[in-house]
Amino acid sequence: MQCSDIELMILSRLINKNPITAGVPTPFIRIFNGFEPDCAKEIIRKCQNALAKQMFTKREAQAFWNLFGTIVKIIKNNPDLEVEDIYQKIDEKTLEACQELDTLSHQYFIALVKERLEND
């Protein structure tokens, strides 16, 4: 196993811990604050549900891990980037391969990974 493989394994355990109860990741707050207050909790719930579905969609497992690895690599190489900037750096095919995720849920996932990398 290479160092990056170990990092991915550790991070996968952290993320798999329970993304549904994770709440709003700190890097996502700027995006979250742009939502209408009446809709904000529902939007977060939809992002969490999409992420959970994506994590357990067997036919797209490799796509999910490719996305995850790409996010980790971008964050490690550019730790000061905002969530939207990280999203823009991800290849369109990598994003599209995770069909359960839309733009907002991709960004939620990015924020969750970014927060975990910053706190560990």
PDB file of C-alpha atoms in Angstrom:
ATOM      1  CA  MET A   1       0.000   0.000   0.000  1.00  0.00           C
ATOM      2  CA  GLN A   2       1.180   3.478  -0.842  1.00  0.00           C
ATOM      3  CA  CYS A   3       0.762   6.458   1.460  1.00  0.00           C
ATOM      4  CA  SER A   4      -2.115   7.835  -0.615  1.00  0.00           C
ATOM      5  CA  ASP A   5      -3.868   4.449  -0.406  1.00  0.00           C
ATOM      6  CA  ILE A   6      -3.607   4.559   3.368  1.00  0.00           C
ATOM      7  CA  GLU A   7      -4.914   8.132   3.448  1.00  0.00           C
ATOM      8  CA  LEU A   8      -7.867   7.155   1.285  1.00  0.00           C
ATOM      9  CA  MET A   9      -8.618   4.187   3.535  1.00  0.00           C
ATOM     10  CA  ILE A  10      -8.522   6.337   6.656  1.00  0.00           C
ATOM     11  CA  LEU A  11     -10.636   9.076   5.079  1.00  0.00           C
ATOM     12  CA  SER A  12     -13.154   6.574   3.792  1.00  0.00           C
ATOM     13  CA  ARG A  13     -13.660   5.377   7.343  1.00  0.00           C
ATOM     14  CA  LEU A  14     -14.152   8.937   8.547  1.00  0.00           C
ATOM     15  CA  ILE A  15     -16.637   9.753   5.813  1.00  0.00           C
ATOM     16  CA  ASN A  16     -18.430   6.433   6.142  1.00  0.00           C
ATOM     17  CA  LYS A  17     -18.814   7.099   9.852  1.00  0.00           C
ATOM     18  CA  ASN A  18     -22.124   8.837   9.238  1.00  0.00           C
ATOM     19  CA  PRO A  19     -22.404  11.572   6.623  1.00  0.00           C
ATOM     20  CA  ILE A  20     -26.151  11.835   7.238  1.00  0.00           C
ATOM     21  CA  THR A  21     -25.696  13.241  10.736  1.00  0.00           C
ATOM     22  CA  ALA A  22     -22.656  15.314   9.797  1.00  0.00           C
ATOM     23  CA  GLY A  23     -24.637  18.540   9.482  1.00  0.00           C
ATOM     24  CA  VAL A  24     -23.258  21.450   7.499  1.00  0.00           C
ATOM     25  CA  PRO A  25     -19.513  21.162   6.927  1.00  0.00           C
ATOM     26  CA  THR A  26     -17.698  24.413   7.675  1.00  0.00           C
ATOM     27  CA  PRO A  27     -16.365  24.799   4.092  1.00  0.00           C
ATOM     28  CA  PHE A  28     -19.986  24.567   2.867  1.00  0.00           C
ATOM     29  CA  ILE A  29     -21.333  27.383   5.078  1.00  0.00           C
ATOM     30  CA  ARG A  30     -20.718  30.103   2.484  1.00  0.00           C
ATOM     31  CA  ILE A  31     -22.824  28.146  -0.021  1.00  0.00           C
ATOM     32  CA  PHE A  32     -25.382  27.243   2.667  1.00  0.00           C
ATOM     33  CA  ASN A  33     -25.824  30.893   3.643  1.00  0.00           C
ATOM     34  CA  GLY A  34     -26.961  31.646   0.084  1.00  0.00           C
ATOM     35  CA  PHE A  35     -30.049  29.443   0.498  1.00  0.00           C
ATOM     36  CA  GLU A  36     -33.425  30.737   1.566  1.00  0.00           C
ATOM     37  CA  PRO A  37     -33.727  29.935   5.295  1.00  0.00           C
ATOM     38  CA  ASP A  38     -36.979  28.024   4.712  1.00  0.00           C
ATOM     39  CA  CYS A  39     -35.260  25.691   2.212  1.00  0.00           C
ATOM     40  CA  ALA A  40     -31.792  25.343   3.726  1.00  0.00           C
ATOM     41  CA  LYS A  41     -32.375  22.261   5.876  1.00  0.00           C
ATOM     42  CA  GLU A  42     -34.175  20.476   3.044  1.00  0.00           C
ATOM     43  CA  ILE A  43     -31.320  21.237   0.642  1.00  0.00           C
ATOM     44  CA  ILE A  44     -28.766  19.814   3.093  1.00  0.00           C
ATOM     45  CA  ARG A  45     -30.947  16.736   3.589  1.00  0.00           C
ATOM     46  CA  LYS A  46     -31.086  16.212  -0.186  1.00  0.00           C
ATOM     47  CA  CYS A  47     -27.289  16.540  -0.441  1.00  0.00           C
ATOM     48  CA  GLN A  48     -26.816  14.041   2.386  1.00  0.00           C
ATOM     49  CA  ASN A  49     -29.277  11.590   0.838  1.00  0.00           C
ATOM     50  CA  ALA A  50     -27.633  11.872  -2.585  1.00  0.00           C
ATOM     51  CA  LEU A  51     -24.222  11.258  -1.022  1.00  0.00           C
ATOM     52  CA  ALA A  52     -25.486   8.230   0.892  1.00  0.00           C
ATOM     53  CA  LYS A  53     -27.070   6.814  -2.271  1.00  0.00           C
ATOM     54  CA  GLN A  54     -23.881   7.413  -4.228  1.00  0.00           C
ATOM     55  CA  MET A  55     -21.731   5.750  -1.600  1.00  0.00           C
ATOM     56  CA  PHE A  56     -23.825   2.597  -1.823  1.00  0.00           C
ATOM     57  CA  THR A  57     -24.496   2.460  -5.562  1.00  0.00           C
ATOM     58  CA  LYS A  58     -22.491  -0.642  -6.409  1.00  0.00           C
ATOM     59  CA  ARG A  59     -22.345  -0.096 -10.158  1.00  0.00           C
ATOM     60  CA  GLU A  60     -20.716   3.309  -9.575  1.00  0.00           C
ATOM     61  CA  ALA A  61     -18.374   2.331  -6.754  1.00  0.00           C
ATOM     62  CA  GLN A  62     -15.241   2.884  -8.824  1.00  0.00           C
ATOM     63  CA  ALA A  63     -16.554   6.254 -10.019  1.00  0.00           C
ATOM     64  CA  PHE A  64     -17.171   7.285  -6.411  1.00  0.00           C
ATOM     65  CA  TRP A  65     -13.656   6.339  -5.338  1.00  0.00           C
ATOM     66  CA  ASN A  66     -12.172   8.092  -8.358  1.00  0.00           C
ATOM     67  CA  LEU A  67     -14.086  11.221  -7.398  1.00  0.00           C
ATOM     68  CA  PHE A  68     -13.010  10.871  -3.792  1.00  0.00           C
ATOM     69  CA  GLY A  69      -9.345  10.438  -4.733  1.00  0.00           C
ATOM     70  CA  THR A  70      -9.507  13.406  -7.084  1.00  0.00           C
ATOM     71  CA  ILE A  71     -11.019  15.604  -4.378  1.00  0.00           C
ATOM     72  CA  VAL A  72      -8.354  14.570  -1.858  1.00  0.00           C
ATOM     73  CA  LYS A  73      -5.563  15.231  -4.357  1.00  0.00           C
ATOM     74  CA  ILE A  74      -6.901  18.685  -5.292  1.00  0.00           C
ATOM     75  CA  ILE A  75      -7.356  19.683  -1.651  1.00  0.00           C
ATOM     76  CA  LYS A  76      -3.894  18.461  -0.666  1.00  0.00           C
ATOM     77  CA  ASN A  77      -2.325  20.363  -3.590  1.00  0.00           C
ATOM     78  CA  ASN A  78      -4.485  23.481  -3.073  1.00  0.00           C
ATOM     79  CA  PRO A  79      -5.566  23.617   0.585  1.00  0.00           C
ATOM     80  CA  ASP A  80      -6.750  27.228   0.375  1.00  0.00           C
ATOM     81  CA  LEU A  81      -9.213  26.713  -2.484  1.00  0.00           C
ATOM     82  CA  GLU A  82     -12.900  27.243  -1.835  1.00  0.00           C
ATOM     83  CA  VAL A  83     -15.369  24.416  -2.464  1.00  0.00           C
ATOM     84  CA  GLU A  84     -16.592  25.918  -5.750  1.00  0.00           C
ATOM     85  CA  ASP A  85     -13.012  26.251  -7.018  1.00  0.00           C
ATOM     86  CA  ILE A  86     -12.257  22.624  -6.156  1.00  0.00           C
ATOM     87  CA  TYR A  87     -15.420  21.584  -7.979  1.00  0.00           C
ATOM     88  CA  GLN A  88     -14.282  23.478 -11.078  1.00  0.00           C
ATOM     89  CA  LYS A  89     -10.939  21.643 -11.065  1.00  0.00           C
ATOM     90  CA  ILE A  90     -12.579  18.199 -11.261  1.00  0.00           C
ATOM     91  CA  ASP A  91     -12.817  16.683 -14.721  1.00  0.00           C
ATOM     92  CA  GLU A  92     -16.383  16.722 -16.051  1.00  0.00           C
ATOM     93  CA  LYS A  93     -16.317  12.974 -16.789  1.00  0.00           C
ATOM     94  CA  THR A  94     -15.346  12.238 -13.192  1.00  0.00           C
ATOM     95  CA  LEU A  95     -18.278  14.328 -11.955  1.00  0.00           C
ATOM     96  CA  GLU A  96     -20.757  12.807 -14.409  1.00  0.00           C
ATOM     97  CA  ALA A  97     -19.743   9.258 -13.512  1.00  0.00           C
ATOM     98  CA  CYS A  98     -21.343   9.743 -10.082  1.00  0.00           C
ATOM     99  CA  GLN A  99     -24.897   9.930 -11.306  1.00  0.00           C
ATOM    100  CA  GLU A 100     -26.549  10.230  -7.890  1.00  0.00           C
ATOM    101  CA  LEU A 101     -24.783  13.550  -7.248  1.00  0.00           C
ATOM    102  CA  ASP A 102     -25.773  16.903  -8.699  1.00  0.00           C
ATOM    103  CA  THR A 103     -23.655  20.053  -8.532  1.00  0.00           C
ATOM    104  CA  LEU A 104     -24.768  20.956  -5.030  1.00  0.00           C
ATOM    105  CA  SER A 105     -24.311  17.459  -3.604  1.00  0.00           C
ATOM    106  CA  HIS A 106     -20.874  17.256  -5.255  1.00  0.00           C
ATOM    107  CA  GLN A 107     -19.994  20.503  -3.500  1.00  0.00           C
ATOM    108  CA  TYR A 108     -21.389  19.196  -0.210  1.00  0.00           C
ATOM    109  CA  PHE A 109     -19.191  16.105  -0.579  1.00  0.00           C
ATOM    110  CA  ILE A 110     -16.157  18.265  -1.381  1.00  0.00           C
ATOM    111  CA  ALA A 111     -16.842  20.367   1.723  1.00  0.00           C
ATOM    112  CA  LEU A 112     -17.169  17.271   3.873  1.00  0.00           C
ATOM    113  CA  VAL A 113     -13.856  15.865   2.635  1.00  0.00           C
ATOM    114  CA  LYS A 114     -12.158  19.271   2.981  1.00  0.00           C
ATOM    115  CA  GLU A 115     -13.395  19.637   6.546  1.00  0.00           C
ATOM    116  CA  ARG A 116     -12.200  16.157   7.494  1.00  0.00           C
ATOM    117  CA  LEU A 117      -8.781  16.752   5.924  1.00  0.00           C
ATOM    118  CA  GLU A 118      -8.419  20.046   7.773  1.00  0.00           C
ATOM    119  CA  ASN A 119      -9.436  18.518  11.117  1.00  0.00           C
ATOM    120  CA  ASP A 120      -7.302  15.385  10.967  1.00  0.00           C
TER     121      ASP A 120
END
